[in-house]
Amino acid sequence: MSEQAMPTTSREWHLVARPEGWPKPSDFALVEAEIRQPGPGQILVRNAYLSVDPYMRGRMNDSQSYVPPFQLDRPMTGGAVGYVVASQAEGFEPGDAVLHDLGWREYATLDAKYAIKVDPELAPLSYYLGVLGMPGLTAYAGLLEVASFKPGDTVFVSGAAGAVGSLVGQIARLKGAARVIGSAGSAEKVAKLVDEYGFDAAFNYKEGPVREQLAKAAPEGIDVYFDNVGGDHLEAAIYSLKVHGRATLCGAISQYNATGLPEGPRNLVLAIGKRLRLQGMIVSDHAALQPQFVAEVAGWLKNGNGLRYDETVVDGVENTAEAFLGLLRGDNTGKMVVRLGA
Ligand SMILES: NC(=O)c1ccc[n+]([C@@H]2O[C@H](COP(=O)([O-])OP(=O)(O)OC[C@H]3O[C@@H](n4cnc5c(N)ncnc54)[C@H](OP(=O)(O)O)[C@@H]3O)[C@@H](O)[C@H]2O)c1
């Protein structure tokens, strides 16, 4: 982009009210702000894709967690990929594609040390927010490292048509699982799991008790449960896990908008007799796996030997809050991303 074409203002999203239960559009505001030119060591990036992710819901509450809460009336942050348009940092040139954490806005000025150069020739830029980015590493590390997956395991994953879940199931299959089972929230998603992602069985958790549907899909039990949902899904998995079964507690999206205390699992006592291992995870603890993860997943994508990756693309920065609400409702199949300037 030439100097003349550079706009002087950028639109950015602010959280203006902390949601009670389900967030509402009025909790967010799109604000016009001056674009700050980069100082020494900084770059100015035109964002091309923004990520909306479930963990952002937790950041909307005023409570300390592994990531700090969003501040009211300040620009929100989150994963983004884009192109450098001005640079005062060594090693960064206009035109370079970068991944960084100043999403929820059109233009971002940041210290170059917080940007990671990515290769748009290796994969479409948006893939660095999904299959080759944070959700991909979550699936890879959560299955292989946290759940200690082994070939021959029977694996159940919830949220199976989403960004993380769709990769968990497929990686399990590519790594030699005996049987892969998934749950998702619509008939279309369930059909996709079996027909396109190669799951052995799948069910719609809205159509009946998870415990019964899982027991039917895995009559011999499961060795590994990858939990994206919590609540009734985790309770059902505890019933189905075999002795020495392992569960990765990755997310509990069924509880993110809850206003009261969650229901379950009520059967945790079974973990004793079955010697279960239920282990929480945070993806950033697994950064050391990044090179191995990128090499292996990029290989599966390139060779076309069975790793399918879907995105749900929402256009326009003005639709970012709506895309986030849609993610919580389950509007997405695969990774939900917002495309800017298409
Ligand atoms: N621990 C970590 O480091 C880490 C990192 C990344 C992600 N996560 C967690 O992993 C999970 C998946 O994240 P993602 O980025 O891949 O999101 P995603 O699965 O692409 O999108 C969220 C999905 O959750 C499902 N959902 C919403 N409400 C639900 C409910 N009440 N019960 C069951 N499913 C529900 C929806 O699909 P349906 O149509 O199927 O309902 C929706 O599409 C989330 O819990 C997230 O917080 C954790």
PDB file of N, CA, C and O and ligand atoms in Angstrom, residues 22 52-55 66 134-135 138 159-165 183-186 189 205-206 226-229 232-233 249-256 281-284 326-336, ligand 1:
ATOM      1  N   TRP A  22     -24.918 -14.732  28.944  1.00  0.00           N
ATOM      2  CA  TRP A  22     -24.579 -14.613  27.519  1.00  0.00           C
ATOM      3  C   TRP A  22     -24.235 -13.169  27.166  1.00  0.00           C
ATOM      4  O   TRP A  22     -25.002 -12.257  27.500  1.00  0.00           O
ATOM      5  N   VAL A  52     -11.525 -15.089  16.629  1.00  0.00           N
ATOM      6  CA  VAL A  52     -12.394 -15.055  17.812  1.00  0.00           C
ATOM      7  C   VAL A  52     -12.345 -16.456  18.416  1.00  0.00           C
ATOM      8  O   VAL A  52     -12.430 -17.453  17.703  1.00  0.00           O
ATOM      9  N   ASP A  53     -12.134 -16.500  19.729  1.00  0.00           N
ATOM     10  CA  ASP A  53     -11.893 -17.774  20.422  1.00  0.00           C
ATOM     11  C   ASP A  53     -12.694 -17.826  21.716  1.00  0.00           C
ATOM     12  O   ASP A  53     -12.877 -16.802  22.381  1.00  0.00           O
ATOM     13  N   PRO A  54     -13.099 -19.043  22.118  1.00  0.00           N
ATOM     14  CA  PRO A  54     -13.903 -19.168  23.344  1.00  0.00           C
ATOM     15  C   PRO A  54     -13.239 -18.590  24.589  1.00  0.00           C
ATOM     16  O   PRO A  54     -13.921 -18.053  25.467  1.00  0.00           O
ATOM     17  N   TYR A  55     -11.884 -18.671  24.688  1.00  0.00           N
ATOM     18  CA  TYR A  55     -11.246 -18.182  25.926  1.00  0.00           C
ATOM     19  C   TYR A  55     -11.507 -16.690  26.144  1.00  0.00           C
ATOM     20  O   TYR A  55     -11.397 -16.187  27.265  1.00  0.00           O
ATOM     21  N   TYR A  66      -5.557 -17.318  33.830  1.00  0.00           N
ATOM     22  CA  TYR A  66      -4.225 -17.435  33.239  1.00  0.00           C
ATOM     23  C   TYR A  66      -3.975 -16.350  32.200  1.00  0.00           C
ATOM     24  O   TYR A  66      -2.863 -16.145  31.768  1.00  0.00           O
ATOM     25  N   MET A 134      -2.646 -21.544  17.328  1.00  0.00           N
ATOM     26  CA  MET A 134      -2.964 -21.894  18.721  1.00  0.00           C
ATOM     27  C   MET A 134      -3.934 -23.079  18.826  1.00  0.00           C
ATOM     28  O   MET A 134      -3.667 -24.041  19.565  1.00  0.00           O
ATOM     29  N   PRO A 135      -5.067 -23.081  18.084  1.00  0.00           N
ATOM     30  CA  PRO A 135      -5.980 -24.239  18.223  1.00  0.00           C
ATOM     31  C   PRO A 135      -5.342 -25.544  17.749  1.00  0.00           C
ATOM     32  O   PRO A 135      -5.566 -26.605  18.354  1.00  0.00           O
ATOM     33  N   THR A 138      -3.050 -26.774  20.380  1.00  0.00           N
ATOM     34  CA  THR A 138      -3.859 -27.269  21.504  1.00  0.00           C
ATOM     35  C   THR A 138      -4.290 -28.714  21.243  1.00  0.00           C
ATOM     36  O   THR A 138      -4.193 -29.583  22.122  1.00  0.00           O
ATOM     37  N   GLY A 159     -17.125 -31.148  21.200  1.00  0.00           N
ATOM     38  CA  GLY A 159     -16.852 -29.964  20.369  1.00  0.00           C
ATOM     39  C   GLY A 159     -16.138 -30.399  19.100  1.00  0.00           C
ATOM     40  O   GLY A 159     -15.254 -29.713  18.584  1.00  0.00           O
ATOM     41  N   ALA A 160     -16.530 -31.559  18.577  1.00  0.00           N
ATOM     42  CA  ALA A 160     -15.706 -32.246  17.580  1.00  0.00           C
ATOM     43  C   ALA A 160     -15.734 -31.603  16.194  1.00  0.00           C
ATOM     44  O   ALA A 160     -14.894 -31.922  15.355  1.00  0.00           O
ATOM     45  N   ALA A 161     -16.689 -30.722  15.939  1.00  0.00           N
ATOM     46  CA  ALA A 161     -16.701 -30.054  14.626  1.00  0.00           C
ATOM     47  C   ALA A 161     -16.079 -28.671  14.702  1.00  0.00           C
ATOM     48  O   ALA A 161     -16.082 -27.926  13.729  1.00  0.00           O
ATOM     49  N   GLY A 162     -15.513 -28.322  15.857  1.00  0.00           N
ATOM     50  CA  GLY A 162     -14.893 -27.011  16.020  1.00  0.00           C
ATOM     51  C   GLY A 162     -13.419 -27.032  15.646  1.00  0.00           C
ATOM     52  O   GLY A 162     -12.897 -28.041  15.160  1.00  0.00           O
ATOM     53  N   ALA A 163     -12.755 -25.907  15.907  1.00  0.00           N
ATOM     54  CA  ALA A 163     -11.357 -25.754  15.496  1.00  0.00           C
ATOM     55  C   ALA A 163     -10.470 -26.808  16.165  1.00  0.00           C
ATOM     56  O   ALA A 163      -9.750 -27.549  15.488  1.00  0.00           O
ATOM     57  N   VAL A 164     -10.527 -26.883  17.482  1.00  0.00           N
ATOM     58  CA  VAL A 164      -9.669 -27.834  18.200  1.00  0.00           C
ATOM     59  C   VAL A 164     -10.182 -29.264  17.992  1.00  0.00           C
ATOM     60  O   VAL A 164      -9.431 -30.161  17.609  1.00  0.00           O
ATOM     61  N   GLY A 165     -11.486 -29.469  18.214  1.00  0.00           N
ATOM     62  CA  GLY A 165     -12.039 -30.823  18.205  1.00  0.00           C
ATOM     63  C   GLY A 165     -11.884 -31.532  16.872  1.00  0.00           C
ATOM     64  O   GLY A 165     -11.581 -32.735  16.833  1.00  0.00           O
ATOM     65  N   SER A 183     -18.734 -35.683  19.357  1.00  0.00           N
ATOM     66  CA  SER A 183     -20.072 -35.122  19.557  1.00  0.00           C
ATOM     67  C   SER A 183     -20.066 -33.684  19.066  1.00  0.00           C
ATOM     68  O   SER A 183     -19.050 -32.988  19.141  1.00  0.00           O
ATOM     69  N   ALA A 184     -21.231 -33.285  18.535  1.00  0.00           N
ATOM     70  CA  ALA A 184     -21.374 -31.914  18.031  1.00  0.00           C
ATOM     71  C   ALA A 184     -22.857 -31.557  18.096  1.00  0.00           C
ATOM     72  O   ALA A 184     -23.700 -32.412  18.395  1.00  0.00           O
ATOM     73  N   GLY A 185     -23.169 -30.285  17.770  1.00  0.00           N
ATOM     74  CA  GLY A 185     -24.498 -29.760  18.058  1.00  0.00           C
ATOM     75  C   GLY A 185     -25.474 -29.667  16.903  1.00  0.00           C
ATOM     76  O   GLY A 185     -26.496 -28.997  17.043  1.00  0.00           O
ATOM     77  N   SER A 186     -25.200 -30.325  15.770  1.00  0.00           N
ATOM     78  CA  SER A 186     -26.205 -30.327  14.689  1.00  0.00           C
ATOM     79  C   SER A 186     -26.023 -31.572  13.826  1.00  0.00           C
ATOM     80  O   SER A 186     -24.937 -32.181  13.810  1.00  0.00           O
ATOM     81  N   LYS A 189     -23.214 -31.128  11.283  1.00  0.00           N
ATOM     82  CA  LYS A 189     -21.872 -31.307  11.850  1.00  0.00           C
ATOM     83  C   LYS A 189     -21.578 -32.787  12.079  1.00  0.00           C
ATOM     84  O   LYS A 189     -20.475 -33.269  11.796  1.00  0.00           O
ATOM     85  N   TYR A 205     -25.304 -34.016  20.516  1.00  0.00           N
ATOM     86  CA  TYR A 205     -25.544 -34.008  21.973  1.00  0.00           C
ATOM     87  C   TYR A 205     -26.877 -33.355  22.335  1.00  0.00           C
ATOM     88  O   TYR A 205     -27.355 -33.493  23.465  1.00  0.00           O
ATOM     89  N   LYS A 206     -27.495 -32.655  21.364  1.00  0.00           N
ATOM     90  CA  LYS A 206     -28.784 -32.018  21.663  1.00  0.00           C
ATOM     91  C   LYS A 206     -29.951 -33.008  21.496  1.00  0.00           C
ATOM     92  O   LYS A 206     -31.085 -32.692  21.845  1.00  0.00           O
ATOM     93  N   PHE A 226     -11.108 -36.184  25.197  1.00  0.00           N
ATOM     94  CA  PHE A 226     -10.604 -34.820  25.016  1.00  0.00           C
ATOM     95  C   PHE A 226     -11.793 -33.897  25.244  1.00  0.00           C
ATOM     96  O   PHE A 226     -12.714 -33.825  24.432  1.00  0.00           O
ATOM     97  N   ASP A 227     -11.760 -33.179  26.374  1.00  0.00           N
ATOM     98  CA  ASP A 227     -12.935 -32.415  26.798  1.00  0.00           C
ATOM     99  C   ASP A 227     -12.847 -30.949  26.392  1.00  0.00           C
ATOM    100  O   ASP A 227     -11.986 -30.208  26.878  1.00  0.00           O
ATOM    101  N   ASN A 228     -13.750 -30.531  25.519  1.00  0.00           N
ATOM    102  CA  ASN A 228     -13.882 -29.128  25.149  1.00  0.00           C
ATOM    103  C   ASN A 228     -15.116 -28.494  25.776  1.00  0.00           C
ATOM    104  O   ASN A 228     -15.349 -27.303  25.596  1.00  0.00           O
ATOM    105  N   VAL A 229     -15.938 -29.306  26.443  1.00  0.00           N
ATOM    106  CA  VAL A 229     -17.305 -28.884  26.785  1.00  0.00           C
ATOM    107  C   VAL A 229     -17.595 -28.886  28.282  1.00  0.00           C
ATOM    108  O   VAL A 229     -18.302 -28.012  28.781  1.00  0.00           O
ATOM    109  N   ASP A 232     -22.161 -32.238  31.363  1.00  0.00           N
ATOM    110  CA  ASP A 232     -22.694 -33.580  31.080  1.00  0.00           C
ATOM    111  C   ASP A 232     -21.757 -34.403  30.206  1.00  0.00           C
ATOM    112  O   ASP A 232     -21.717 -35.639  30.316  1.00  0.00           O
ATOM    113  N   HIS A 233     -20.970 -33.740  29.349  1.00  0.00           N
ATOM    114  CA  HIS A 233     -20.020 -34.480  28.516  1.00  0.00           C
ATOM    115  C   HIS A 233     -18.922 -35.116  29.372  1.00  0.00           C
ATOM    116  O   HIS A 233     -18.561 -36.280  29.174  1.00  0.00           O
ATOM    117  N   LEU A 249      -8.514 -32.089  30.013  1.00  0.00           N
ATOM    118  CA  LEU A 249      -9.520 -31.060  30.293  1.00  0.00           C
ATOM    119  C   LEU A 249      -9.035 -29.787  29.623  1.00  0.00           C
ATOM    120  O   LEU A 249      -8.193 -29.058  30.158  1.00  0.00           O
ATOM    121  N   CYS A 250      -9.532 -29.574  28.422  1.00  0.00           N
ATOM    122  CA  CYS A 250      -9.054 -28.471  27.587  1.00  0.00           C
ATOM    123  C   CYS A 250      -9.977 -27.260  27.699  1.00  0.00           C
ATOM    124  O   CYS A 250      -9.524 -26.116  27.748  1.00  0.00           O
ATOM    125  N   GLY A 251     -11.288 -27.496  27.710  1.00  0.00           N
ATOM    126  CA  GLY A 251     -12.246 -26.392  27.770  1.00  0.00           C
ATOM    127  C   GLY A 251     -13.549 -26.875  28.365  1.00  0.00           C
ATOM    128  O   GLY A 251     -13.785 -28.092  28.490  1.00  0.00           O
ATOM    129  N   ALA A 252     -14.382 -25.922  28.757  1.00  0.00           N
ATOM    130  CA  ALA A 252     -15.689 -26.265  29.352  1.00  0.00           C
ATOM    131  C   ALA A 252     -16.716 -25.269  28.822  1.00  0.00           C
ATOM    132  O   ALA A 252     -17.357 -24.552  29.587  1.00  0.00           O
ATOM    133  N   ILE A 253     -16.863 -25.231  27.506  1.00  0.00           N
ATOM    134  CA  ILE A 253     -17.657 -24.159  26.890  1.00  0.00           C
ATOM    135  C   ILE A 253     -19.120 -24.189  27.343  1.00  0.00           C
ATOM    136  O   ILE A 253     -19.785 -23.158  27.331  1.00  0.00           O
ATOM    137  N   SER A 254     -19.609 -25.353  27.794  1.00  0.00           N
ATOM    138  CA  SER A 254     -21.009 -25.396  28.246  1.00  0.00           C
ATOM    139  C   SER A 254     -21.204 -24.533  29.493  1.00  0.00           C
ATOM    140  O   SER A 254     -22.335 -24.244  29.871  1.00  0.00           O
ATOM    141  N   GLN A 255     -20.095 -24.125  30.129  1.00  0.00           N
ATOM    142  CA  GLN A 255     -20.220 -23.363  31.389  1.00  0.00           C
ATOM    143  C   GLN A 255     -19.785 -21.909  31.270  1.00  0.00           C
ATOM    144  O   GLN A 255     -19.868 -21.164  32.246  1.00  0.00           O
ATOM    145  N   TYR A 256     -19.288 -21.505  30.112  1.00  0.00           N
ATOM    146  CA  TYR A 256     -18.677 -20.161  30.031  1.00  0.00           C
ATOM    147  C   TYR A 256     -19.692 -19.035  30.248  1.00  0.00           C
ATOM    148  O   TYR A 256     -19.319 -17.954  30.679  1.00  0.00           O
ATOM    149  N   MET A 281      -5.153 -28.517  30.858  1.00  0.00           N
ATOM    150  CA  MET A 281      -4.035 -28.053  30.020  1.00  0.00           C
ATOM    151  C   MET A 281      -4.216 -26.590  29.642  1.00  0.00           C
ATOM    152  O   MET A 281      -5.338 -26.089  29.540  1.00  0.00           O
ATOM    153  N   ILE A 282      -3.096 -25.917  29.438  1.00  0.00           N
ATOM    154  CA  ILE A 282      -3.063 -24.588  28.832  1.00  0.00           C
ATOM    155  C   ILE A 282      -2.029 -24.657  27.714  1.00  0.00           C
ATOM    156  O   ILE A 282      -0.880 -25.063  27.944  1.00  0.00           O
ATOM    157  N   VAL A 283      -2.437 -24.276  26.537  1.00  0.00           N
ATOM    158  CA  VAL A 283      -1.614 -24.522  25.349  1.00  0.00           C
ATOM    159  C   VAL A 283      -0.236 -23.883  25.448  1.00  0.00           C
ATOM    160  O   VAL A 283       0.752 -24.445  24.960  1.00  0.00           O
ATOM    161  N   SER A 284      -0.156 -22.724  26.112  1.00  0.00           N
ATOM    162  CA  SER A 284       1.140 -22.033  26.141  1.00  0.00           C
ATOM    163  C   SER A 284       2.213 -22.825  26.885  1.00  0.00           C
ATOM    164  O   SER A 284       3.401 -22.577  26.700  1.00  0.00           O
ATOM    165  N   GLY A 326     -21.561 -15.707  17.579  1.00  0.00           N
ATOM    166  CA  GLY A 326     -21.869 -16.877  16.744  1.00  0.00           C
ATOM    167  C   GLY A 326     -21.036 -18.092  17.141  1.00  0.00           C
ATOM    168  O   GLY A 326     -21.527 -19.222  17.142  1.00  0.00           O
ATOM    169  N   LEU A 327     -19.793 -17.860  17.504  1.00  0.00           N
ATOM    170  CA  LEU A 327     -18.910 -18.950  17.960  1.00  0.00           C
ATOM    171  C   LEU A 327     -19.489 -19.604  19.213  1.00  0.00           C
ATOM    172  O   LEU A 327     -19.528 -20.832  19.336  1.00  0.00           O
ATOM    173  N   LEU A 328     -19.961 -18.775  20.132  1.00  0.00           N
ATOM    174  CA  LEU A 328     -20.537 -19.330  21.376  1.00  0.00           C
ATOM    175  C   LEU A 328     -21.827 -20.098  21.094  1.00  0.00           C
ATOM    176  O   LEU A 328     -22.157 -21.046  21.793  1.00  0.00           O
ATOM    177  N   ARG A 329     -22.546 -19.670  20.050  1.00  0.00           N
ATOM    178  CA  ARG A 329     -23.821 -20.344  19.701  1.00  0.00           C
ATOM    179  C   ARG A 329     -23.594 -21.606  18.893  1.00  0.00           C
ATOM    180  O   ARG A 329     -24.514 -22.399  18.696  1.00  0.00           O
ATOM    181  N   GLY A 330     -22.389 -21.752  18.318  1.00  0.00           N
ATOM    182  CA  GLY A 330     -22.122 -22.910  17.474  1.00  0.00           C
ATOM    183  C   GLY A 330     -22.389 -22.657  15.996  1.00  0.00           C
ATOM    184  O   GLY A 330     -22.592 -23.602  15.228  1.00  0.00           O
ATOM    185  N   ASP A 331     -22.340 -21.394  15.564  1.00  0.00           N
ATOM    186  CA  ASP A 331     -22.542 -21.102  14.138  1.00  0.00           C
ATOM    187  C   ASP A 331     -21.394 -21.617  13.270  1.00  0.00           C
ATOM    188  O   ASP A 331     -21.539 -21.742  12.059  1.00  0.00           O
ATOM    189  N   ASN A 332     -20.260 -21.851  13.898  1.00  0.00           N
ATOM    190  CA  ASN A 332     -19.070 -22.227  13.123  1.00  0.00           C
ATOM    191  C   ASN A 332     -18.927 -23.727  12.955  1.00  0.00           C
ATOM    192  O   ASN A 332     -19.294 -24.516  13.811  1.00  0.00           O
ATOM    193  N   THR A 333     -18.324 -24.078  11.795  1.00  0.00           N
ATOM    194  CA  THR A 333     -17.762 -25.417  11.594  1.00  0.00           C
ATOM    195  C   THR A 333     -16.285 -25.168  11.357  1.00  0.00           C
ATOM    196  O   THR A 333     -15.930 -24.332  10.521  1.00  0.00           O
ATOM    197  N   GLY A 334     -15.418 -25.840  12.098  1.00  0.00           N
ATOM    198  CA  GLY A 334     -13.992 -25.509  12.032  1.00  0.00           C
ATOM    199  C   GLY A 334     -13.749 -24.159  12.690  1.00  0.00           C
ATOM    200  O   GLY A 334     -14.536 -23.702  13.513  1.00  0.00           O
ATOM    201  N   LYS A 335     -12.685 -23.508  12.266  1.00  0.00           N
ATOM    202  CA  LYS A 335     -12.245 -22.274  12.955  1.00  0.00           C
ATOM    203  C   LYS A 335     -13.048 -21.051  12.503  1.00  0.00           C
ATOM    204  O   LYS A 335     -13.215 -20.814  11.326  1.00  0.00           O
ATOM    205  N   MET A 336     -13.533 -20.299  13.474  1.00  0.00           N
ATOM    206  CA  MET A 336     -14.228 -19.042  13.188  1.00  0.00           C
ATOM    207  C   MET A 336     -13.190 -17.933  13.038  1.00  0.00           C
ATOM    208  O   MET A 336     -12.409 -17.679  13.969  1.00  0.00           O
TER     209      MET A 336
HETATM  210  N1  LIG B   1      -6.810 -25.026  27.350  1.00  0.00           N
HETATM  211  C1  LIG B   1      -6.352 -24.365  26.285  1.00  0.00           C
HETATM  212  O1  LIG B   1      -5.188 -23.986  26.210  1.00  0.00           O
HETATM  213  C2  LIG B   1      -7.303 -24.123  25.145  1.00  0.00           C
HETATM  214  C3  LIG B   1      -6.850 -23.601  23.924  1.00  0.00           C
HETATM  215  C4  LIG B   1      -7.782 -23.442  22.887  1.00  0.00           C
HETATM  216  C5  LIG B   1      -9.116 -23.792  23.085  1.00  0.00           C
HETATM  217  N2  LIG B   1      -9.501 -24.256  24.293  1.00  0.00           N
HETATM  218  C6  LIG B   1     -10.884 -24.673  24.535  1.00  0.00           C
HETATM  219  O2  LIG B   1     -11.197 -25.657  23.577  1.00  0.00           O
HETATM  220  C7  LIG B   1     -12.581 -25.610  23.274  1.00  0.00           C
HETATM  221  C8  LIG B   1     -12.785 -25.487  21.774  1.00  0.00           C
HETATM  222  O3  LIG B   1     -12.223 -24.257  21.331  1.00  0.00           O
HETATM  223  P1  LIG B   1     -12.261 -23.884  19.773  1.00  0.00           P
HETATM  224  O4  LIG B   1     -11.434 -22.679  19.601  1.00  0.00           O
HETATM  225  O5  LIG B   1     -11.942 -25.095  18.990  1.00  0.00           O
HETATM  226  O6  LIG B   1     -13.778 -23.494  19.578  1.00  0.00           O
HETATM  227  P2  LIG B   1     -14.786 -24.185  18.548  1.00  0.00           P
HETATM  228  O7  LIG B   1     -14.980 -25.593  18.999  1.00  0.00           O
HETATM  229  O8  LIG B   1     -14.326 -23.930  17.161  1.00  0.00           O
HETATM  230  O9  LIG B   1     -16.115 -23.339  18.764  1.00  0.00           O
HETATM  231  C9  LIG B   1     -16.881 -23.458  19.913  1.00  0.00           C
HETATM  232  C10 LIG B   1     -17.934 -24.570  19.721  1.00  0.00           C
HETATM  233  O10 LIG B   1     -18.448 -24.925  20.992  1.00  0.00           O
HETATM  234  C11 LIG B   1     -19.676 -25.574  20.802  1.00  0.00           C
HETATM  235  N3  LIG B   1     -20.567 -25.272  21.922  1.00  0.00           N
HETATM  236  C12 LIG B   1     -21.069 -24.088  22.299  1.00  0.00           C
HETATM  237  N4  LIG B   1     -21.856 -24.224  23.394  1.00  0.00           N
HETATM  238  C13 LIG B   1     -21.852 -25.548  23.699  1.00  0.00           C
HETATM  239  C14 LIG B   1     -22.476 -26.342  24.723  1.00  0.00           C
HETATM  240  N5  LIG B   1     -23.275 -25.788  25.659  1.00  0.00           N
HETATM  241  N6  LIG B   1     -22.262 -27.668  24.723  1.00  0.00           N
HETATM  242  C15 LIG B   1     -21.475 -28.244  23.789  1.00  0.00           C
HETATM  243  N7  LIG B   1     -20.840 -27.547  22.799  1.00  0.00           N
HETATM  244  C16 LIG B   1     -21.033 -26.220  22.768  1.00  0.00           C
HETATM  245  C17 LIG B   1     -20.246 -25.065  19.470  1.00  0.00           C
HETATM  246  O11 LIG B   1     -20.391 -26.168  18.579  1.00  0.00           O
HETATM  247  P3  LIG B   1     -21.711 -27.110  18.579  1.00  0.00           P
HETATM  248  O12 LIG B   1     -22.520 -26.689  17.395  1.00  0.00           O
HETATM  249  O13 LIG B   1     -21.149 -28.473  18.438  1.00  0.00           O
HETATM  250  O14 LIG B   1     -22.447 -26.876  19.866  1.00  0.00           O
HETATM  251  C18 LIG B   1     -19.167 -24.121  18.946  1.00  0.00           C
HETATM  252  O15 LIG B   1     -18.976 -24.229  17.567  1.00  0.00           O
HETATM  253  C19 LIG B   1     -13.153 -24.449  24.081  1.00  0.00           C
HETATM  254  O16 LIG B   1     -13.693 -24.952  25.272  1.00  0.00           O
HETATM  255  C20 LIG B   1     -11.946 -23.600  24.366  1.00  0.00           C
HETATM  256  O17 LIG B   1     -12.098 -22.801  25.506  1.00  0.00           O
HETATM  257  C21 LIG B   1      -8.627 -24.422  25.329  1.00  0.00           C
END
